[in-house]
Short mmCIF file of C-alpha atoms in Angstrom, two decimals:
data_model
loop_
_atom_site.label_atom_id
_atom_site.label_comp_id
_atom_site.label_asym_id
_atom_site.label_seq_id
_atom_site.Cartn_x
_atom_site.Cartn_y
_atom_site.Cartn_z
CA MET A 1 -89.19 24.99 -16.14
CA ASN A 2 -86.34 27.38 -16.98
CA ASN A 3 -85.19 27.17 -13.35
CA ILE A 4 -85.08 23.37 -13.50
CA PHE A 5 -83.05 23.46 -16.72
CA TYR A 6 -80.74 26.02 -15.13
CA LEU A 7 -80.05 23.77 -12.11
CA ILE A 8 -79.60 20.67 -14.28
CA GLY A 9 -77.12 22.64 -16.34
CA VAL A 10 -75.12 23.59 -13.23
CA VAL A 11 -74.90 19.95 -12.12
CA ILE A 12 -73.82 18.78 -15.60
CA LEU A 13 -71.25 21.58 -15.84
CA VAL A 14 -69.69 20.73 -12.48
CA PHE A 15 -69.67 16.99 -13.21
CA ILE A 16 -67.95 17.44 -16.59
CA TYR A 17 -65.49 19.91 -15.09
CA PHE A 18 -64.38 17.57 -12.30
CA CYS A 19 -64.21 14.60 -14.67
CA THR A 20 -61.85 16.67 -16.80
CA LEU A 21 -59.74 17.53 -13.76
CA PHE A 22 -59.67 13.85 -12.81
CA VAL A 23 -58.37 12.81 -16.24
CA ILE A 24 -55.65 15.49 -16.14
CA ALA A 25 -54.69 14.43 -12.60
CA GLN A 26 -54.29 10.79 -13.63
CA ILE A 27 -52.17 11.75 -16.63
CA LYS A 28 -49.96 13.85 -14.35
CA ASN A 29 -50.20 11.32 -11.50
CA ASN A 30 -51.03 14.27 -9.21
CA ASN A 31 -54.43 14.43 -7.50
CA SER A 32 -53.60 17.80 -5.90
CA ILE A 33 -54.46 19.34 -9.28
CA VAL A 34 -57.99 19.39 -7.87
CA ASP A 35 -56.88 22.20 -5.53
CA ILE A 36 -55.81 24.34 -8.49
CA GLY A 37 -59.18 23.80 -10.13
CA TRP A 38 -61.30 24.58 -7.05
CA GLY A 39 -61.61 28.34 -7.53
CA LEU A 40 -62.05 28.09 -11.30
CA GLY A 41 -65.06 25.83 -10.88
CA PHE A 42 -66.95 28.62 -9.10
CA VAL A 43 -65.96 31.01 -11.87
CA LEU A 44 -67.53 28.68 -14.45
CA ILE A 45 -70.75 28.38 -12.43
CA SER A 46 -70.98 32.17 -12.14
CA ILE A 47 -70.31 32.78 -15.83
CA TYR A 48 -72.90 30.15 -16.72
CA THR A 49 -75.39 31.89 -14.41
CA ILE A 50 -74.78 35.29 -16.01
CA ILE A 51 -75.19 33.88 -19.52
CA TYR A 52 -78.35 31.98 -18.54
CA SER A 53 -79.85 35.08 -16.92
CA LEU A 54 -79.07 37.15 -20.01
CA ILE A 55 -80.81 34.60 -22.22
CA ALA A 56 -83.78 34.41 -19.84
CA LYS A 57 -83.76 38.23 -19.51
CA THR A 58 -83.67 38.05 -15.70
CA THR A 59 -80.32 39.76 -15.13
CA ASP A 60 -80.35 42.34 -12.32
CA VAL A 61 -77.86 44.14 -10.08
CA TYR A 62 -77.98 41.39 -7.44
CA ILE A 63 -77.17 38.59 -9.85
CA LEU A 64 -74.32 40.66 -11.26
CA ALA A 65 -73.02 41.64 -7.81
CA VAL A 66 -72.94 38.09 -6.44
CA THR A 67 -71.52 36.45 -9.57
CA THR A 68 -68.91 39.21 -10.00
CA ALA A 69 -67.77 38.74 -6.40
CA VAL A 70 -67.48 34.97 -6.86
CA ILE A 71 -65.66 35.35 -10.20
CA PHE A 72 -63.16 37.81 -8.72
CA TRP A 73 -62.49 35.56 -5.72
CA GLY A 74 -62.31 32.37 -7.81
CA LEU A 75 -59.93 33.76 -10.44
CA ARG A 76 -57.56 35.11 -7.80
CA LEU A 77 -57.51 31.79 -5.96
CA PHE A 78 -57.08 29.81 -9.18
CA LEU A 79 -54.13 31.93 -10.32
CA TYR A 80 -52.49 31.97 -6.88
CA ILE A 81 -52.67 28.22 -6.28
CA GLY A 82 -51.88 27.47 -9.92
CA ILE A 83 -48.71 29.58 -9.97
CA ARG A 84 -47.68 28.24 -6.56
CA ASN A 85 -48.24 24.54 -7.29
CA ILE A 86 -47.61 24.09 -11.02
CA GLY A 87 -44.67 21.81 -11.68
CA LYS A 88 -44.40 20.78 -8.03
CA PRO A 89 -44.89 17.26 -6.62
CA GLU A 90 -48.24 16.07 -5.34
CA ASP A 91 -49.33 17.71 -2.08
CA TYR A 92 -48.55 15.66 1.05
CA ARG A 93 -52.27 15.26 1.86
CA TYR A 94 -52.93 13.41 -1.38
CA VAL A 95 -49.73 11.40 -1.01
CA ASP A 96 -51.01 10.21 2.37
CA MET A 97 -54.32 9.29 0.75
CA ARG A 98 -52.54 7.18 -1.84
CA LYS A 99 -50.66 5.34 0.90
CA LYS A 100 -53.88 4.59 2.76
CA TRP A 101 -55.65 3.39 -0.38
CA GLY A 102 -52.78 1.23 -1.65
CA GLU A 103 -52.47 0.26 -5.29
CA LYS A 104 -55.83 -1.49 -5.56
CA ASN A 105 -58.51 0.69 -7.17
CA HIS A 106 -56.66 3.87 -6.20
CA LYS A 107 -58.00 5.69 -9.26
CA VAL A 108 -61.57 4.75 -8.41
CA GLN A 109 -60.94 5.93 -4.85
CA ALA A 110 -59.54 9.22 -6.14
CA PHE A 111 -62.46 9.75 -8.52
CA PHE A 112 -65.14 9.38 -5.85
CA ARG A 113 -63.38 10.43 -2.63
CA VAL A 114 -61.48 13.41 -4.04
CA PHE A 115 -62.97 14.68 -7.29
CA MET A 116 -66.65 13.80 -6.90
CA ALA A 117 -66.53 14.75 -3.21
CA GLN A 118 -65.22 18.19 -4.11
CA ALA A 119 -67.79 18.46 -6.89
CA GLY A 120 -70.48 17.86 -4.27
CA PHE A 121 -69.02 20.46 -1.93
CA MET A 122 -68.84 22.95 -4.80
CA LEU A 123 -72.52 22.46 -5.60
CA ILE A 124 -73.36 23.13 -1.93
CA VAL A 125 -71.01 26.07 -1.39
CA SER A 126 -72.13 27.84 -4.57
CA ALA A 127 -75.74 27.88 -3.28
CA PRO A 128 -75.85 31.72 -3.02
CA VAL A 129 -75.33 31.92 -6.79
CA TYR A 130 -78.34 29.66 -7.44
CA ILE A 131 -80.53 31.43 -4.89
CA VAL A 132 -79.90 34.91 -6.27
CA TYR A 133 -80.76 33.63 -9.75
CA LEU A 134 -83.86 31.65 -8.77
CA ASN A 135 -85.46 34.45 -6.72
CA ASN A 136 -86.74 37.30 -8.83
CA ILE A 137 -87.87 39.57 -5.96
CA ASN A 138 -87.21 43.06 -4.64
CA TYR A 139 -83.99 43.13 -2.64
CA THR A 140 -82.74 45.89 -0.35
CA GLU A 141 -79.44 47.51 -1.21
CA TRP A 142 -78.35 47.69 2.45
CA TRP A 143 -77.88 43.93 2.70
CA LEU A 144 -75.95 44.08 -0.56
CA ILE A 145 -73.67 46.82 0.79
CA VAL A 146 -73.06 45.12 4.16
CA GLY A 147 -72.34 41.80 2.47
CA ALA A 148 -70.00 43.44 -0.03
CA VAL A 149 -68.03 45.12 2.79
CA ILE A 150 -67.62 41.80 4.63
CA PHE A 151 -66.66 40.13 1.36
CA LEU A 152 -63.97 42.76 0.72
CA ILE A 153 -62.60 42.39 4.26
CA GLY A 154 -62.35 38.67 3.69
CA LEU A 155 -60.72 39.13 0.30
CA PHE A 156 -58.18 41.49 1.88
CA PHE A 157 -57.18 38.97 4.53
CA GLU A 158 -57.01 36.08 2.06
CA ALA A 159 -55.18 37.89 -0.75
CA VAL A 160 -52.80 39.93 1.41
CA GLY A 161 -52.09 36.97 3.69
CA ASP A 162 -51.25 34.79 0.68
CA TYR A 163 -49.08 37.53 -0.84
CA GLN A 164 -47.16 38.16 2.38
CA LEU A 165 -46.46 34.45 2.81
CA LYS A 166 -45.35 34.10 -0.81
CA GLU A 167 -42.93 37.03 -0.49
CA PHE A 168 -41.61 35.68 2.81
CA ILE A 169 -40.90 32.23 1.36
CA LYS A 170 -39.17 33.72 -1.71
CA LYS A 171 -36.34 35.20 0.39
CA PRO A 172 -33.44 32.75 0.89
CA GLU A 173 -32.72 34.09 4.37
CA ASN A 174 -36.18 32.96 5.50
CA LYS A 175 -35.67 29.31 4.56
CA GLY A 176 -36.87 27.12 7.41
CA LYS A 177 -38.26 30.09 9.31
CA LEU A 178 -41.84 30.67 10.41
CA MET A 179 -43.97 33.50 9.04
CA THR A 180 -45.05 35.64 12.02
CA THR A 181 -45.25 39.16 10.58
CA GLY A 182 -47.83 41.19 8.66
CA LEU A 183 -51.33 39.77 8.99
CA TRP A 184 -49.75 36.56 10.33
CA LYS A 185 -48.90 38.51 13.48
CA TYR A 186 -52.60 38.80 14.35
CA THR A 187 -53.91 35.40 13.26
CA ARG A 188 -52.15 32.13 12.49
CA HIS A 189 -54.40 31.67 9.46
CA PRO A 190 -55.31 35.02 7.85
CA ASN A 191 -56.09 33.31 4.54
CA TYR A 192 -58.53 30.89 6.15
CA PHE A 193 -60.16 33.68 8.13
CA GLY A 194 -60.49 35.64 4.90
CA GLU A 195 -62.01 32.65 3.09
CA THR A 196 -64.78 32.30 5.64
CA MET A 197 -65.52 36.04 5.64
CA ILE A 198 -65.78 35.97 1.85
CA TRP A 199 -68.58 33.40 1.93
CA TRP A 200 -70.37 34.97 4.89
CA GLY A 201 -70.32 38.24 2.96
CA ILE A 202 -71.72 36.62 -0.18
CA TRP A 203 -74.48 34.99 1.85
CA ILE A 204 -75.38 38.29 3.56
CA MET A 205 -75.81 39.89 0.12
CA ILE A 206 -78.77 37.59 -0.60
CA ILE A 207 -80.42 37.42 2.85
CA PRO A 208 -83.54 39.31 1.63
CA SER A 209 -84.22 36.49 -0.83
CA SER A 210 -87.15 34.29 0.14
CA TRP A 211 -84.74 31.33 0.02
CA GLY A 212 -81.79 33.19 1.50
CA PHE A 213 -81.85 31.15 4.71
CA ILE A 214 -81.12 27.99 2.72
CA ALA A 215 -77.90 29.46 1.34
CA ILE A 216 -76.46 29.79 4.85
CA VAL A 217 -75.27 26.22 4.28
CA SER A 218 -72.52 27.74 2.09
CA PRO A 219 -70.59 29.77 4.72
CA VAL A 220 -71.39 27.20 7.42
CA ILE A 221 -69.80 24.38 5.39
CA ILE A 222 -66.74 26.47 4.51
CA THR A 223 -66.27 27.57 8.14
CA PHE A 224 -66.70 24.02 9.45
CA LEU A 225 -64.25 22.51 6.96
CA LEU A 226 -61.55 25.14 7.56
CA LEU A 227 -61.89 25.18 11.35
CA PHE A 228 -62.42 21.51 12.08
CA VAL A 229 -61.60 19.26 9.09
CA SER A 230 -59.25 20.00 6.20
CA GLY A 231 -57.92 23.47 6.93
CA ILE A 232 -56.49 24.49 10.27
CA PRO A 233 -56.39 21.02 11.94
CA LEU A 234 -54.29 19.42 9.17
CA LEU A 235 -51.86 22.32 8.92
CA GLU A 236 -51.39 22.71 12.67
CA LYS A 237 -50.95 18.97 13.12
CA LYS A 238 -48.11 19.15 10.62
CA MET A 239 -46.49 22.16 12.34
CA LYS A 240 -47.07 21.59 16.05
CA SER A 241 -43.88 19.57 16.58
CA ARG A 242 -41.80 22.67 15.82
CA ALA A 243 -40.66 24.66 18.86
CA ASP A 244 -41.06 27.99 17.05
CA PHE A 245 -44.62 27.12 16.09
CA GLN A 246 -45.46 26.16 19.67
CA GLU A 247 -44.24 29.59 20.78
CA TYR A 248 -46.22 31.19 17.95
CA MET A 249 -49.35 29.35 19.12
CA LYS A 250 -49.01 30.82 22.61
CA LYS A 251 -48.92 34.40 21.31
CA THR A 252 -51.14 34.43 18.22
CA SER A 253 -54.87 33.94 17.76
CA VAL A 254 -55.65 30.74 15.86
CA PHE A 255 -58.37 32.23 13.66
CA PHE A 256 -59.95 35.60 14.46
CA PRO A 257 -57.43 38.45 14.10
CA TRP A 258 -56.39 39.92 17.43
CA PHE A 259 -53.40 41.59 19.03
CA PRO A 260 -50.68 39.08 19.97
CA LYS A 261 -50.15 38.15 23.61
CA LYS A 262 -46.99 39.38 25.25
#
């Protein structure tokens, strides 16, 4: 029964959180606020899980390891996107959505197709957090170590890639230029590569769980979305008309880091 209450609590928490984001977005007339809130939502789920496990007296090293990893990733992403986007106009993707929807029922469209859709994805992607809480079994530390290493590799690519791009954009002499140095020399999307590795690493941590196979949906969904839906395809579609980007595409791996072609 405690497990059922725990899961119900997660769903209620996520629903209230995204409803709050929706209200703020309508006040600001900026639906891209949902992007700022994405990472923080996972932080809230993880904190809730830690508190619930402490109350239920089921806290162990695996629960702490997985939730700590998610909290660290989520806070970094929340702060990075928040600092980058705060005070700026609505992202072009959400502007395009508004144009497609028109003025009729655009808030209803935004509520279900943006905020509730992302709430659903969050509930799916955060599956490793539920699984590690719901399965009180003996784990092996080797899976935890391997998963943690992959997680840290992913975090390195995501955080360093974001930092290098931010520093590049800050310099006036780089205005209008394309970022092709640092990690961006080896992959056109180091941050997206890092994001997928983060979730594969988190999943690997909990493989010994009797329900661990179910949680594979988390990294699979993230990888699919970034590779084929809302990540790389949208960004490259926006950039591919540029001659410098076309040259960059010829030399640099699209996703997996590799040495550039000569």
